[in-house]
Amino acid sequence: MKKILFIKMSVLIAIMAITLGGCKKVFEVLPEDKLDINNAYKNVADADAAVIGIYGKFQNLAKQYVLLNEVRADLLDVTNNADPYLKQLNTHSVTGDNPYADPRPFYEVILNCNDVLKNFNIMNEKHLMSVDDYQKRYSDILTLRCFLYLQLGIQYGSVPYVTDALSSVDDLKNESLFPKLNLDALLDKLIADMKQMPYISSYSYPTGSSLSITTDGSNTQRMFINKYYMLGELQLWKGNYLEAAKNYKNVMETEATNTNTNSMFNTFHVNYNDGTYGNGVSYTDGGTNYGGLHSESALSYSITYGFKSMFCLSNTAANWNHEWIWAMPYNPGFNPTNPFIELFANTGAGKYMLKPAQTAIDAWASNPQGNGIPYDARGKLSYTTVNGQPVVMKYIYNYDPLVPLTRNGMWYLWRGAGLHLHYAEAANRDGKGKLAWALLNTGIANTFADATLASSTNTAAYLASMITPYEEPYRFNAQYIASNTAYRGPYHKNAGVRGRSGVVAINTSYQTDMTGLESKLIDEGSLELAFEGNRWADLVRVARRRNDPSFLAERVYQKLLKDGNSEASTVRAKLMNIENWYLPFKWK
């Protein structure tokens, strides 16, 4: 396997622009700009080049990541244009030669991570960069490696765990040297790895970094993996719910000390639309998500404000940054090209191989809004009908079929709504069902405020009721007095995931129904996060936790059944055996 090549400081900014545009592989830089391994790892500029090189390799996994996590689940279906290997994913009949099931691409990035981590340690020992620079870069690459291993564990069940800087992926074929770990053992290893990390905040906090810049119209801040979120994911999978909640809460508090109140109040807080900021469903005929009847024709399709805008805006826009925790942008001028155009579009360069499953369409259709409209408008903003065919739009809103070679877009990984759903999943399992219900439904203030005190002169008691009655990490301040800015808690605009989109809240009885509420949280993921690469993992995690294969099998069965797939019953029977959830682990 090729080692990562390194870039001189004179071309680093250009490579940053390339990476932001499409993460062009570092090996594709002209030969005269390459440093051989003996001249690399000399200073922080070389370290930055190594980090960018890793993320350039990582972005090549986007297509495989989305396919494995969505086609295997219940929201995304294949079309008649799909190749045989995609159809295998859809019916859980994957053969050893299926390229989408090949673990090699993941391990190529992992071994690059191992090489970089080894050399960062050497640089630190030789004092070739500051301790602060070393800690930030080392921790980032270690966290990305943990993400890759978690994905391998989810998809394959048992995988080799290697931290050595091997020269080739082929070295891993010797299972006597690199025995496989099952998912539980792997989680233990990954949690231990992250707990010994020297740095856990983002690059730009608190003092900034040479890797956090704006260039070529994009900002790098959300390009790098969020370490708190990753540790939260590992703890959630392991069943350490309090620890998971602590880490997720740290992500929610990313801008807690920002003196810019727009950032402090809005970033990762899943807020209602306030007229200036907001990523919820909105209408153009007045009113809010909560009040007044709206005309269906007034649904806002704005690309600058509201739900759709999350998938259209530049990553320098405030609304975009308030929601997205991790996303990788594509630039049409550089490799790798955006793989999602080919998969989803049915015009221009699209091959239309994937479409929204009927189960997803039906779920939106049967989820009424509080304004009297009988369906969930997030569906209309996630897919549309083009040339008589249902088309997933989240990845292709910025694609113009009249300019088929211009394939800009994003690989979306983590965002605020998913953060709140996973935090709520942990809180619910940790006995905080009312808080979990609030974050899923109508928000903190609407759930906890004592309405009997609203018209009372006892303002202090009313304000106190807007602070959740728990210790951290379950304490949220949603205080609000319109006439007094001193009484505006950081979560006073929190609307809940369903509330932000204006759909009807589920019954409050779920506040004391742990498994029922957990199922509702997973259902909400299908409505809010459809097609974004989360679904298979969510189904597997909850089915494993409950030791209930039917939780997963029934959902996949319903997808295939509604599509008229003759293998629906066979697939359901197969997925009732947990061993059949996992892909065959075979080297190409």
Coordinates of C-alpha atoms in Angstrom, one line a residue:
M1 CA 0.0 0.0 0.0
K2 CA 1.3 3.5 -0.8
K3 CA 2.3 5.7 2.1
I4 CA 0.7 9.1 2.3
L5 CA 2.8 11.7 0.4
F6 CA 3.5 15.0 1.9
I7 CA 3.2 18.6 0.7
K8 CA 5.5 21.5 1.1
M9 CA 4.1 24.5 2.9
S10 CA 4.2 26.5 -0.3
V11 CA 1.4 24.3 -1.7
L12 CA -0.5 23.5 1.5
I13 CA -3.0 26.3 1.1
A14 CA -3.7 25.1 -2.4
I15 CA -4.2 21.6 -1.1
M16 CA -6.6 22.9 1.5
A17 CA -8.6 24.4 -1.2
I18 CA -8.5 21.2 -3.2
T19 CA -9.5 19.2 -0.2
L20 CA -12.4 21.5 0.6
G21 CA -13.6 21.2 -3.0
G22 CA -13.3 17.4 -3.5
C23 CA -10.5 16.1 -1.2
K24 CA -8.2 15.5 -4.1
K25 CA -5.9 12.7 -3.1
V26 CA -2.6 14.0 -1.8
F27 CA -0.8 11.6 -4.1
E28 CA -2.2 13.5 -7.2
V29 CA -0.1 16.6 -6.5
L30 CA 2.6 17.1 -9.2
P31 CA 5.8 15.2 -8.5
E32 CA 7.9 18.3 -8.0
D33 CA 5.7 19.3 -5.1
K34 CA 6.1 15.9 -3.3
L35 CA 8.5 15.3 -0.4
D36 CA 9.9 11.9 -0.1
I37 CA 9.5 10.2 3.3
N38 CA 12.9 11.1 4.4
N39 CA 12.1 14.8 4.2
A40 CA 8.6 14.6 5.6
Y41 CA 7.4 15.1 9.2
K42 CA 9.8 17.9 9.8
N43 CA 7.4 20.6 11.0
V44 CA 3.8 21.5 11.7
A45 CA 3.2 22.2 8.0
D46 CA 4.1 18.6 7.1
A47 CA 1.8 17.5 9.9
D48 CA -1.0 19.5 8.4
A49 CA -0.3 18.0 5.0
A50 CA -0.5 14.5 6.5
V51 CA -3.9 15.3 8.1
I52 CA -5.3 16.7 4.9
G53 CA -4.0 13.6 3.1
I54 CA -5.8 11.3 5.5
Y55 CA -9.1 13.2 5.0
G56 CA -8.6 13.1 1.2
K57 CA -8.3 9.3 1.4
F58 CA -11.3 9.2 3.8
Q59 CA -13.6 10.9 1.4
N60 CA -13.3 8.1 -1.1
L61 CA -15.4 6.0 1.3
A62 CA -18.5 8.2 1.0
K63 CA -20.3 6.0 -1.6
Q64 CA -19.6 2.8 0.3
Y65 CA -20.6 4.3 3.6
V66 CA -24.0 5.6 2.4
L67 CA -24.8 2.4 0.5
L68 CA -24.0 0.0 3.4
N69 CA -25.9 2.1 5.9
E70 CA -29.0 2.9 3.8
V71 CA -29.5 0.3 1.1
R72 CA -29.3 -2.5 3.7
A73 CA -31.9 -0.8 5.9
D74 CA -35.5 0.2 5.4
L75 CA -35.6 3.7 3.8
L76 CA -33.7 3.4 0.5
D77 CA -34.6 1.0 -2.3
V78 CA -33.0 0.0 -5.6
T79 CA -34.4 0.8 -9.0
N80 CA -34.3 -1.3 -12.1
N81 CA -31.1 0.6 -13.1
A82 CA -29.2 -0.7 -10.0
D83 CA -26.3 -3.1 -10.6
P84 CA -26.5 -6.7 -9.3
Y85 CA -24.3 -5.8 -6.4
L86 CA -26.6 -3.1 -5.2
K87 CA -29.5 -5.5 -5.4
Q88 CA -27.5 -7.9 -3.3
L89 CA -27.2 -5.3 -0.6
N90 CA -30.9 -4.6 -0.8
T91 CA -31.9 -8.3 -0.3
H92 CA -29.0 -9.2 2.1
S93 CA -27.7 -11.8 -0.3
V94 CA -24.1 -10.3 -0.6
T95 CA -21.5 -12.6 -2.2
G96 CA -17.8 -12.4 -1.5
D97 CA -17.0 -10.6 -4.7
N98 CA -19.4 -7.7 -4.0
P99 CA -17.3 -4.5 -4.3
Y100 CA -19.5 -2.6 -1.9
A101 CA -18.8 -5.2 0.8
D102 CA -15.0 -5.0 0.4
P103 CA -13.3 -4.0 3.7
R104 CA -10.1 -3.1 2.0
P105 CA -10.9 0.6 1.4
F106 CA -11.5 1.1 5.1
Y107 CA -8.3 -0.6 6.0
E108 CA -6.3 1.4 3.5
V109 CA -7.3 4.6 5.4
I110 CA -6.8 2.9 8.8
L111 CA -3.2 1.9 7.9
N112 CA -2.6 5.5 6.7
C113 CA -3.9 6.7 10.0
N114 CA -1.5 4.3 11.8
D115 CA 1.5 5.5 9.8
V116 CA 0.6 9.2 10.5
L117 CA 0.1 8.5 14.3
K118 CA 3.5 6.7 14.5
N119 CA 5.3 9.6 12.8
F120 CA 3.4 12.2 14.9
N121 CA 4.8 10.4 18.0
I122 CA 8.3 10.6 16.5
M123 CA 7.8 14.3 15.8
N124 CA 6.7 14.9 19.4
E125 CA 9.7 13.1 20.8
K126 CA 12.0 15.2 18.6
H127 CA 10.2 18.4 19.4
L128 CA 9.5 19.1 15.7
M129 CA 6.2 20.7 16.5
S130 CA 4.7 22.1 19.7
V131 CA 3.0 19.9 22.2
D132 CA -0.3 21.7 21.5
D133 CA 0.0 21.1 17.7
Y134 CA 0.9 17.5 18.3
Q135 CA -2.0 16.8 20.7
K136 CA -4.6 18.3 18.4
R137 CA -3.4 16.5 15.2
Y138 CA -2.7 13.1 16.9
S139 CA -6.2 13.1 18.6
D140 CA -8.0 14.0 15.4
I141 CA -6.5 11.2 13.4
L142 CA -7.0 8.7 16.3
T143 CA -10.6 9.7 16.4
L144 CA -11.1 9.3 12.7
R145 CA -9.5 5.8 13.0
C146 CA -12.0 5.0 15.7
F147 CA -14.9 6.0 13.5
L148 CA -13.6 3.7 10.7
Y149 CA -13.3 0.8 13.1
L150 CA -16.8 1.4 14.5
Q151 CA -18.2 1.3 11.0
L152 CA -16.3 -2.0 10.3
G153 CA -17.7 -3.5 13.5
I154 CA -21.2 -2.5 12.6
Q155 CA -21.0 -3.9 9.1
Y156 CA -18.9 -7.0 9.6
G157 CA -19.5 -8.0 13.2
S158 CA -15.9 -9.2 13.8
V159 CA -12.8 -7.5 12.3
P160 CA -9.0 -7.4 12.7
Y161 CA -7.9 -4.6 15.0
V162 CA -4.5 -3.3 14.0
T163 CA -2.7 -0.2 15.2
D164 CA 0.7 -0.9 13.6
A165 CA 1.9 1.0 10.6
L166 CA 1.9 -1.9 8.2
S167 CA 3.2 -1.5 4.7
S168 CA 0.3 -3.2 3.0
V169 CA -3.3 -4.1 3.5
D170 CA -2.4 -7.6 2.3
D171 CA -0.4 -8.1 5.6
L172 CA -3.8 -8.3 7.3
K173 CA -4.7 -11.5 5.5
N174 CA -2.7 -13.5 8.1
E175 CA -5.4 -13.9 10.7
S176 CA -3.0 -15.6 13.1
L177 CA -1.2 -12.3 13.4
F178 CA -4.3 -10.1 13.4
P179 CA -7.2 -12.1 15.0
K180 CA -10.7 -10.6 14.7
L181 CA -12.4 -8.8 17.5
N182 CA -16.2 -9.0 17.9
L183 CA -18.1 -5.7 18.1
D184 CA -18.2 -5.7 21.9
A185 CA -14.5 -6.2 22.3
L186 CA -13.8 -3.7 19.6
L187 CA -15.9 -1.1 21.4
D188 CA -13.8 -1.6 24.6
K189 CA -10.6 -1.0 22.6
L190 CA -11.9 2.1 20.9
I191 CA -13.2 3.6 24.1
A192 CA -9.9 3.0 25.8
D193 CA -8.1 4.5 22.8
M194 CA -10.2 7.7 23.0
K195 CA -9.9 8.0 26.7
Q196 CA -6.1 8.3 26.5
M197 CA -6.3 11.0 23.8
P198 CA -4.5 14.1 24.8
Y199 CA -7.0 16.6 23.3
I200 CA -10.7 16.3 22.7
S201 CA -12.0 19.7 21.5
S202 CA -12.2 20.8 17.9
Y203 CA -9.1 22.3 16.1
S204 CA -10.4 25.8 16.4
Y205 CA -11.0 25.8 20.1
P206 CA -9.9 27.6 22.1
T207 CA -7.0 29.2 20.2
G208 CA -7.4 28.3 16.6
S209 CA -5.3 26.2 14.3
S210 CA -3.6 26.4 10.9
L211 CA -6.0 23.7 9.8
S212 CA -9.1 25.8 10.5
I213 CA -9.3 28.3 7.7
T214 CA -11.6 29.7 5.1
T215 CA -10.5 29.1 1.5
D216 CA -12.0 28.7 -1.9
G217 CA -15.4 29.8 -0.5
S218 CA -15.5 27.1 2.1
N219 CA -14.5 26.7 5.8
T220 CA -12.7 23.7 7.1
Q221 CA -14.1 23.8 10.6
R222 CA -16.8 21.1 10.1
M223 CA -14.6 19.0 7.8
F224 CA -12.8 17.3 10.8
I225 CA -14.4 14.7 13.0
N226 CA -16.0 15.8 16.3
K227 CA -14.3 13.9 19.1
Y228 CA -17.0 14.4 21.7
Y229 CA -19.6 13.1 19.3
M230 CA -17.5 10.1 18.4
L231 CA -16.9 9.2 22.1
G232 CA -20.7 9.6 22.7
E233 CA -21.4 7.2 19.8
L234 CA -19.0 4.6 21.3
Q235 CA -20.5 4.9 24.8
L236 CA -24.0 4.7 23.3
W237 CA -23.2 1.5 21.5
K238 CA -21.6 0.0 24.6
G239 CA -24.6 0.9 26.8
N240 CA -22.8 3.4 29.0
Y241 CA -25.6 5.9 28.8
L242 CA -24.5 8.5 31.3
E243 CA -21.1 8.7 29.6
A244 CA -22.8 8.9 26.2
A245 CA -25.0 11.8 27.4
K246 CA -22.0 13.7 28.9
N247 CA -20.2 13.6 25.6
Y248 CA -23.2 14.5 23.5
K249 CA -24.0 17.4 25.8
N250 CA -20.5 18.7 25.3
V251 CA -21.2 18.9 21.6
M252 CA -24.4 20.8 22.3
E253 CA -22.4 23.2 24.4
T254 CA -19.8 23.9 21.6
E255 CA -20.7 27.6 21.5
A256 CA -21.6 27.9 25.2
T257 CA -19.0 30.6 25.9
N258 CA -19.4 32.5 22.6
T259 CA -20.2 36.1 23.2
N260 CA -22.1 36.1 19.9
T261 CA -25.5 35.2 21.1
N262 CA -26.6 34.0 17.7
S263 CA -24.0 31.3 17.8
M264 CA -24.5 30.6 21.5
F265 CA -28.3 30.2 21.2
N266 CA -28.5 28.5 17.8
T267 CA -25.6 26.1 17.3
F268 CA -26.7 22.5 17.7
H269 CA -29.8 23.4 19.8
V270 CA -32.5 22.3 17.3
N271 CA -34.4 25.6 17.6
Y272 CA -37.6 26.9 16.1
N273 CA -37.4 29.3 13.2
D274 CA -37.1 32.8 14.5
G275 CA -37.3 34.8 11.2
T276 CA -33.5 35.0 10.8
Y277 CA -32.2 31.6 11.7
G278 CA -33.8 28.2 11.6
N279 CA -33.7 24.8 9.9
G280 CA -37.3 23.8 10.6
V281 CA -40.2 23.4 8.2
S282 CA -41.6 26.8 7.4
Y283 CA -44.5 28.4 5.4
T284 CA -44.7 31.6 3.5
D285 CA -48.3 32.6 4.5
G286 CA -47.5 33.7 8.0
G287 CA -47.6 32.1 11.4
T288 CA -45.1 29.8 12.9
N289 CA -44.5 26.1 13.1
Y290 CA -46.9 26.0 16.0
G291 CA -49.7 28.4 15.2
G292 CA -52.2 29.1 12.5
L293 CA -53.5 27.1 9.6
H294 CA -51.3 27.1 6.5
S295 CA -51.9 26.5 2.8
E296 CA -50.1 23.4 1.5
S297 CA -49.0 25.5 -1.4
A298 CA -47.3 27.9 1.0
L299 CA -44.7 25.3 2.1
S300 CA -41.3 27.0 1.9
Y301 CA -38.7 25.5 -0.4
S302 CA -36.2 28.2 0.4
I303 CA -32.6 27.3 -0.2
T304 CA -31.4 29.9 2.4
Y305 CA -33.8 29.3 5.3
G306 CA -35.6 26.3 6.7
F307 CA -35.3 22.5 6.4
K308 CA -34.3 22.4 2.7
S309 CA -31.6 25.0 3.2
M310 CA -29.5 22.6 5.2
F311 CA -28.8 20.7 2.0
C312 CA -28.3 23.7 -0.2
L313 CA -26.3 26.3 1.7
S314 CA -22.5 26.8 1.7
N315 CA -20.7 25.7 4.8
T316 CA -19.9 29.3 5.6
A317 CA -23.6 30.1 6.1
A318 CA -24.9 30.6 9.7
N319 CA -27.9 28.2 9.3
W320 CA -25.6 25.5 7.9
N321 CA -23.1 25.8 10.7
H322 CA -25.9 25.8 13.3
E323 CA -26.9 22.3 12.2
W324 CA -24.0 20.5 10.7
I325 CA -21.4 18.9 13.0
W326 CA -19.4 17.0 10.4
A327 CA -19.7 17.2 6.6
M328 CA -17.3 16.9 3.7
P329 CA -17.7 19.1 0.6
Y330 CA -17.2 18.3 -3.0
N331 CA -15.8 20.6 -5.7
P332 CA -16.6 19.8 -9.3
G333 CA -13.0 20.6 -10.4
F334 CA -11.2 17.9 -8.3
N335 CA -11.2 14.2 -7.5
P336 CA -12.9 12.4 -6.0
T337 CA -16.0 13.4 -7.8
N338 CA -19.4 13.5 -6.0
P339 CA -20.7 9.9 -6.2
F340 CA -24.2 10.8 -5.2
I341 CA -25.2 12.4 -8.5
E342 CA -24.9 9.1 -10.3
L343 CA -26.7 7.2 -7.6
F344 CA -29.7 9.4 -7.1
A345 CA -30.3 11.8 -10.0
N346 CA -32.5 10.7 -12.9
T347 CA -31.4 13.6 -15.2
G348 CA -28.1 14.7 -16.6
A349 CA -25.2 12.5 -15.4
G350 CA -27.5 10.6 -13.0
K351 CA -28.1 6.9 -13.4
Y352 CA -30.9 6.7 -10.9
M353 CA -30.0 3.5 -9.2
L354 CA -31.6 4.3 -5.8
K355 CA -34.9 5.8 -4.8
P356 CA -36.8 6.5 -1.6
A357 CA -38.5 3.3 -0.3
Q358 CA -42.3 3.3 -0.2
T359 CA -42.0 2.7 3.6
A360 CA -40.3 6.1 3.9
I361 CA -42.8 7.8 1.7
D362 CA -45.7 6.2 3.7
A363 CA -44.2 7.3 7.0
W364 CA -44.1 10.9 6.0
A365 CA -47.6 10.7 4.6
S366 CA -49.0 9.4 7.8
N367 CA -47.3 11.9 10.2
P368 CA -49.5 15.0 10.5
Q369 CA -48.4 18.5 11.2
G370 CA -49.9 20.6 14.0
N371 CA -51.1 23.2 11.5
G372 CA -53.7 20.9 10.1
I373 CA -51.8 19.6 7.1
P374 CA -52.1 15.8 7.2
Y375 CA -48.5 14.8 6.2
D376 CA -44.9 15.5 7.4
A377 CA -43.5 18.2 5.1
R378 CA -40.0 16.9 5.7
G379 CA -40.8 14.2 3.1
K380 CA -41.5 16.8 0.4
L381 CA -38.2 18.5 1.3
S382 CA -36.2 15.2 1.2
Y383 CA -37.5 13.7 -2.0
T384 CA -39.5 14.9 -5.0
T385 CA -41.0 13.5 -8.2
V386 CA -38.9 14.1 -11.3
N387 CA -40.1 12.7 -14.7
G388 CA -42.6 10.6 -12.8
Q389 CA -40.1 9.0 -10.5
P390 CA -39.4 9.6 -6.8
V391 CA -35.9 11.1 -6.4
V392 CA -33.9 11.5 -3.2
M393 CA -32.9 15.2 -3.2
K394 CA -30.8 15.7 -0.1
Y395 CA -27.6 15.0 -1.9
I396 CA -28.4 16.7 -5.3
Y397 CA -30.2 20.0 -4.6
N398 CA -27.2 21.9 -5.9
Y399 CA -26.8 19.7 -9.0
D400 CA -27.8 21.2 -12.4
P401 CA -28.5 18.5 -15.0
L402 CA -27.9 21.2 -17.7
V403 CA -24.3 21.3 -16.5
P404 CA -23.7 17.6 -15.9
L405 CA -20.0 17.8 -15.2
T406 CA -20.5 20.3 -12.4
R407 CA -21.1 18.0 -9.5
N408 CA -20.6 19.9 -6.3
G409 CA -22.3 18.8 -3.1
M410 CA -21.7 17.4 0.3
W411 CA -21.1 14.1 2.1
Y412 CA -23.3 14.6 5.2
L413 CA -22.2 12.7 8.3
W414 CA -23.5 14.2 11.6
R415 CA -25.9 17.0 12.4
G416 CA -27.8 18.6 15.3
A417 CA -31.0 16.7 14.9
G418 CA -29.1 13.4 15.0
L419 CA -27.2 14.6 18.0
H420 CA -30.4 15.3 19.9
L421 CA -32.0 12.0 18.9
H422 CA -28.9 10.0 20.1
Y423 CA -28.6 12.1 23.3
A424 CA -32.3 11.5 23.9
E425 CA -31.8 7.7 23.4
A426 CA -29.1 7.8 26.0
A427 CA -31.1 9.9 28.4
N428 CA -34.1 7.7 28.1
R429 CA -32.1 4.6 28.9
D430 CA -30.6 6.5 31.9
G431 CA -34.1 7.1 33.4
K432 CA -34.7 10.6 32.0
G433 CA -37.7 9.8 29.9
K434 CA -39.3 13.2 30.2
L435 CA -36.2 15.0 29.0
A436 CA -35.9 12.5 26.1
W437 CA -39.6 13.2 25.2
A438 CA -39.0 16.9 25.3
L439 CA -36.0 16.8 22.9
L440 CA -38.0 14.5 20.6
N441 CA -41.2 16.5 20.7
T442 CA -41.9 20.1 21.8
G443 CA -38.7 21.3 23.3
I444 CA -37.5 21.9 26.8
A445 CA -39.4 25.0 27.8
N446 CA -42.7 23.7 26.4
T447 CA -42.3 20.5 28.3
F448 CA -41.0 21.6 31.7
A449 CA -42.4 25.1 32.2
D450 CA -45.2 25.2 34.8
A451 CA -48.1 26.7 32.9
T452 CA -50.0 27.4 36.1
L453 CA -47.4 30.0 36.9
A454 CA -47.4 31.7 33.5
S455 CA -49.8 34.4 34.5
S456 CA -48.6 34.5 38.1
T457 CA -46.6 37.3 39.7
N458 CA -44.2 34.7 40.9
T459 CA -41.9 35.2 38.0
A460 CA -38.9 33.5 39.8
A461 CA -40.9 30.3 40.2
Y462 CA -42.0 30.3 36.6
L463 CA -38.5 30.9 35.3
A464 CA -37.2 28.2 37.6
S465 CA -39.6 25.7 36.1
M466 CA -37.9 26.2 32.7
I467 CA -34.7 24.7 34.0
T468 CA -34.7 20.9 33.9
P469 CA -34.7 19.5 37.4
Y470 CA -31.6 17.3 36.9
E471 CA -27.9 17.5 37.4
E472 CA -25.5 17.6 34.5
P473 CA -25.4 16.3 31.8
Y474 CA -29.2 16.5 31.9
R475 CA -29.6 20.1 33.0
F476 CA -30.9 22.6 30.4
N477 CA -31.8 26.3 31.0
A478 CA -34.6 27.4 28.7
Q479 CA -35.6 30.5 30.7
Y480 CA -37.2 33.3 28.6
I481 CA -38.7 36.7 29.3
A482 CA -39.3 38.6 26.1
S483 CA -38.9 42.0 27.8
N484 CA -35.7 41.1 29.7
T485 CA -32.7 39.7 27.8
A486 CA -31.0 38.8 31.1
Y487 CA -33.5 36.0 31.3
R488 CA -32.8 34.1 28.1
G489 CA -31.3 30.7 28.8
P490 CA -29.1 29.1 26.1
Y491 CA -31.9 26.6 25.2
H492 CA -34.8 29.0 25.3
K493 CA -35.4 28.5 21.5
N494 CA -35.1 24.7 21.6
A495 CA -38.2 23.3 19.8
G496 CA -37.6 19.6 19.9
V497 CA -37.0 17.6 16.7
R498 CA -40.7 17.1 15.9
G499 CA -41.6 20.6 17.1
R500 CA -39.0 22.2 14.8
S501 CA -40.7 20.6 11.9
G502 CA -44.2 21.3 13.1
V503 CA -45.4 17.8 13.4
V504 CA -47.8 16.6 16.2
A505 CA -46.1 15.5 19.4
I506 CA -46.5 11.9 20.5
N507 CA -48.5 11.1 23.6
T508 CA -46.9 12.1 26.9
S509 CA -47.4 8.6 28.2
Y510 CA -44.2 7.7 26.4
Q511 CA -42.3 9.7 29.0
T512 CA -42.5 6.7 31.3
D513 CA -42.4 4.0 28.6
M514 CA -38.7 3.4 28.0
T515 CA -38.8 0.9 25.1
G516 CA -41.8 2.6 23.5
L517 CA -40.1 6.0 23.5
E518 CA -36.9 4.4 22.2
S519 CA -38.8 3.0 19.3
K520 CA -40.3 6.4 18.6
L521 CA -36.8 8.0 18.6
I522 CA -35.7 5.5 16.0
D523 CA -38.9 6.1 14.0
E524 CA -38.1 9.8 14.1
G525 CA -34.7 9.2 12.7
S526 CA -36.4 7.8 9.6
L527 CA -38.4 11.0 9.2
E528 CA -35.7 13.5 10.0
L529 CA -32.4 11.8 8.9
A530 CA -33.6 9.7 6.0
F531 CA -30.9 8.7 3.4
E532 CA -28.1 10.4 5.4
G533 CA -26.2 7.3 6.3
N534 CA -27.4 6.6 9.8
R535 CA -30.2 4.1 9.4
W536 CA -28.6 0.6 9.4
A537 CA -26.5 1.5 12.5
D538 CA -29.5 2.8 14.4
L539 CA -31.5 -0.4 13.7
V540 CA -28.6 -2.7 14.6
R541 CA -27.8 -0.8 17.8
V542 CA -31.3 -1.0 19.2
A543 CA -31.9 -4.6 18.0
R544 CA -28.7 -5.7 19.7
R545 CA -29.5 -3.9 22.9
R546 CA -32.9 -5.6 23.1
N547 CA -31.7 -8.9 21.8
D548 CA -34.6 -8.6 19.4
P549 CA -33.8 -9.4 15.8
S550 CA -37.4 -8.6 14.8
F551 CA -36.9 -4.9 15.5
L552 CA -34.6 -4.8 12.5
A553 CA -35.9 -7.7 10.4
E554 CA -39.5 -6.5 10.4
R555 CA -38.5 -3.0 9.1
V556 CA -36.4 -4.4 6.2
Y557 CA -39.2 -6.9 5.4
Q558 CA -41.8 -4.1 5.2
K559 CA -39.6 -2.2 2.7
L560 CA -39.2 -5.2 0.4
L561 CA -42.8 -6.2 0.8
K562 CA -44.1 -2.7 -0.2
D563 CA -41.7 -2.8 -3.2
G564 CA -43.2 -6.1 -4.3
N565 CA -39.9 -7.8 -3.9
S566 CA -40.4 -11.6 -4.0
E567 CA -37.6 -12.2 -1.5
A568 CA -39.2 -10.2 1.3
S569 CA -40.2 -13.2 3.5
T570 CA -36.8 -14.9 2.9
V571 CA -34.9 -11.8 3.9
R572 CA -37.0 -11.4 7.1
A573 CA -36.3 -15.0 8.1
K574 CA -32.6 -14.5 7.4
L575 CA -32.4 -11.4 9.5
M576 CA -34.0 -13.1 12.5
N577 CA -30.6 -14.7 12.9
I578 CA -28.2 -12.0 14.2
E579 CA -25.2 -13.6 12.4
N580 CA -26.9 -12.7 9.1
W581 CA -26.8 -9.0 9.9
Y582 CA -23.1 -8.9 9.0
L583 CA -21.3 -8.8 5.7
P584 CA -18.8 -11.5 4.7
F585 CA -15.3 -10.3 5.6
K586 CA -13.2 -11.2 2.6
W587 CA -10.1 -9.6 1.1
K588 CA -10.2 -8.8 -2.6

